[in-house]
Short mmCIF file of C-alpha atoms in Angstrom, two decimals:
data_model
loop_
_atom_site.label_atom_id
_atom_site.label_comp_id
_atom_site.label_asym_id
_atom_site.label_seq_id
_atom_site.Cartn_x
_atom_site.Cartn_y
_atom_site.Cartn_z
CA MET A 1 53.54 28.50 2.26
CA SER A 2 56.69 26.31 2.82
CA GLN A 3 59.62 26.28 0.55
CA SER A 4 58.56 22.84 -0.93
CA ASP A 5 55.21 24.34 -1.91
CA ASN A 6 57.09 27.21 -3.72
CA HIS A 7 59.04 24.56 -5.83
CA GLN A 8 55.94 22.62 -6.73
CA ARG A 9 54.25 25.84 -7.74
CA SER A 10 57.05 26.80 -10.26
CA LEU A 11 55.00 25.25 -13.09
CA PRO A 12 51.79 27.17 -14.21
CA GLY A 13 48.62 25.54 -12.83
CA PRO A 14 47.25 24.38 -9.39
CA SER A 15 49.50 22.95 -6.67
CA ILE A 16 49.47 19.32 -5.67
CA THR A 17 47.48 20.26 -2.69
CA GLU A 18 44.80 21.96 -4.68
CA ILE A 19 44.78 18.91 -7.15
CA ASN A 20 44.27 16.60 -4.14
CA GLY A 21 41.47 18.69 -2.80
CA LEU A 22 39.67 18.65 -6.15
CA LEU A 23 40.17 14.93 -6.37
CA SER A 24 38.79 14.41 -2.97
CA GLN A 25 35.72 16.50 -4.09
CA GLU A 26 35.24 14.52 -7.28
CA GLN A 27 35.63 11.14 -5.23
CA GLN A 28 32.85 12.35 -2.82
CA LYS A 29 30.59 13.08 -6.03
CA VAL A 30 31.43 9.68 -7.44
CA ASP A 31 30.73 7.96 -4.15
CA ALA A 32 27.35 9.71 -3.92
CA LEU A 33 26.44 8.63 -7.50
CA VAL A 34 27.39 5.05 -6.81
CA HIS A 35 25.32 5.09 -3.76
CA ILE A 36 22.22 6.59 -5.70
CA ARG A 37 22.76 3.90 -8.39
CA ASP A 38 23.00 1.04 -5.90
CA GLY A 39 19.77 2.25 -4.40
CA LEU A 40 18.14 2.34 -7.94
CA VAL A 41 19.38 -1.14 -8.72
CA ARG A 42 17.98 -2.45 -5.43
CA SER A 43 14.72 -0.75 -6.02
CA ASN A 44 14.41 -1.93 -9.59
CA HIS A 45 15.33 -5.48 -8.47
CA ASN A 46 12.75 -5.33 -5.75
CA GLN A 47 10.07 -3.99 -8.17
CA ALA A 48 10.95 -6.71 -10.66
CA LEU A 49 10.60 -9.47 -7.81
CA ALA A 50 7.26 -7.93 -6.84
CA GLN A 51 5.94 -7.86 -10.42
CA GLN A 52 7.20 -11.54 -10.83
CA ASN A 53 5.39 -12.56 -7.70
CA THR A 54 2.19 -10.78 -8.78
CA ARG A 55 2.43 -12.45 -12.20
CA ALA A 56 3.01 -15.75 -10.66
CA SER A 57 -0.05 -15.40 -8.33
CA ALA A 58 -2.36 -13.65 -10.82
CA CYS A 59 -5.48 -15.65 -11.40
CA MET A 60 -7.11 -15.77 -14.78
CA VAL A 61 -10.62 -17.21 -14.69
CA ASP A 62 -10.81 -19.94 -17.44
CA GLU A 63 -13.39 -19.76 -20.29
CA ALA A 64 -16.10 -21.90 -18.37
CA ASP A 65 -15.89 -19.24 -15.43
CA ARG A 66 -15.39 -22.09 -13.06
CA GLY A 67 -13.35 -19.91 -10.59
CA LEU A 68 -10.11 -21.62 -10.91
CA CYS A 69 -6.85 -20.11 -11.70
CA SER A 70 -4.68 -21.17 -14.51
CA SER A 71 -1.00 -21.12 -13.45
CA VAL A 72 1.36 -18.54 -14.96
CA THR A 73 4.55 -20.25 -13.74
CA LYS A 74 5.18 -23.93 -13.78
CA GLN A 75 5.73 -24.09 -9.97
CA SER A 76 2.41 -22.58 -9.07
CA LYS A 77 -0.72 -24.80 -8.71
CA THR A 78 -4.38 -24.30 -9.33
CA HIS A 79 -6.24 -22.61 -6.48
CA LYS A 80 -9.43 -20.54 -5.93
CA VAL A 81 -9.67 -16.90 -7.26
CA SER A 82 -8.89 -14.47 -4.48
CA LYS A 83 -10.14 -11.25 -6.33
CA ASN A 84 -13.22 -10.70 -8.28
CA LYS A 85 -12.85 -10.54 -12.11
CA ARG A 86 -13.40 -6.96 -12.46
CA GLU A 87 -10.55 -6.05 -10.01
CA TRP A 88 -8.21 -8.51 -11.77
CA HIS A 89 -8.87 -6.88 -15.21
CA GLU A 90 -8.43 -3.35 -13.85
CA ASP A 91 -5.14 -4.34 -12.23
CA ASN A 92 -3.82 -5.91 -15.52
CA ALA A 93 -5.20 -3.34 -17.94
CA LEU A 94 -6.92 -5.41 -20.68
CA ARG A 95 -6.87 -4.13 -24.17
CA CYS A 96 -9.33 -4.86 -26.94
CA HIS A 97 -7.81 -6.92 -29.55
CA SER A 98 -9.62 -4.93 -32.30
CA CYS A 99 -9.45 -1.15 -31.29
CA ASN A 100 -6.89 -1.31 -28.50
CA ARG A 101 -9.24 0.27 -25.97
CA SER A 102 -8.48 -0.39 -22.25
CA GLU A 103 -11.77 0.79 -20.71
CA THR A 104 -15.25 -0.61 -21.50
CA PRO A 105 -18.34 -1.25 -19.56
CA GLU A 106 -18.03 -4.93 -20.43
CA TRP A 107 -15.51 -7.22 -22.09
CA ARG A 108 -16.90 -9.66 -24.64
CA ARG A 109 -15.79 -12.86 -26.40
CA GLY A 110 -13.96 -12.43 -29.61
CA PRO A 111 -12.16 -14.63 -32.15
CA ASP A 112 -9.17 -14.86 -29.68
CA GLY A 113 -11.23 -16.18 -26.75
CA SER A 114 -13.25 -14.67 -23.81
CA ARG A 115 -12.71 -11.09 -22.65
CA THR A 116 -10.53 -10.11 -25.75
CA LEU A 117 -13.01 -7.48 -27.15
CA CYS A 118 -14.40 -4.32 -25.85
CA ASN A 119 -18.24 -4.00 -25.60
CA ALA A 120 -18.65 -2.37 -28.99
CA CYS A 121 -16.19 -4.53 -30.97
CA GLY A 122 -17.72 -7.67 -29.22
CA LEU A 123 -21.26 -6.79 -30.29
CA HIS A 124 -20.02 -6.04 -33.77
CA TYR A 125 -18.14 -9.38 -33.87
CA ALA A 126 -21.25 -11.33 -32.55
CA LYS A 127 -23.50 -9.70 -35.12
CA LEU A 128 -21.13 -10.53 -37.94
CA SER A 129 -20.63 -14.03 -36.67
CA ARG A 130 -24.30 -14.62 -36.63
CA ARG A 131 -24.77 -13.27 -40.24
CA THR A 132 -21.70 -14.91 -41.73
CA GLY A 133 -19.33 -17.68 -41.00
CA LYS A 134 -16.67 -17.20 -38.40
CA PHE A 135 -13.84 -17.24 -40.97
CA VAL A 136 -15.28 -14.16 -42.88
CA VAL A 137 -15.75 -12.40 -39.50
CA LEU A 138 -12.06 -12.55 -38.73
CA ASP A 139 -11.20 -10.53 -41.81
CA LYS A 140 -14.13 -7.89 -41.31
CA ILE A 141 -13.57 -7.11 -37.69
CA GLY A 142 -10.09 -5.95 -38.25
CA ALA A 143 -11.00 -3.94 -41.29
CA ARG A 144 -13.70 -2.15 -39.59
CA GLY A 145 -11.45 0.64 -38.42
CA LYS A 146 -10.34 1.91 -35.07
CA THR A 147 -13.03 3.32 -33.00
#
């Protein structure tokens, strides 16, 4: 140790050299965390862009099942369906509007349109709508309970 280091050490605590070493280590940690954060931000941004592109190109078959897509964004235009309906539904995880199920052997038409009810709720809705008027059915299907 030189004489100047001894003068700096006259106060209790670490020397300037030790403090500089600790600061350097902390700066390396900060740099590593910033690098990780930047990678996550890039990854999240790329994921968001991929989801946005998927949504923009997703095709929903219209009620008449004509095989045409309805555009999700204003820029996209109508084009032919590239996937079959079942694959599209599996990718986008439909949920029954009555019981909130995501898996069913068949999606059925409900009060909100085609493919909005699971098989069981759709059959129940169809039965009630044949027996009574549609206005009464809307109240009963929700009151039926979650199955």
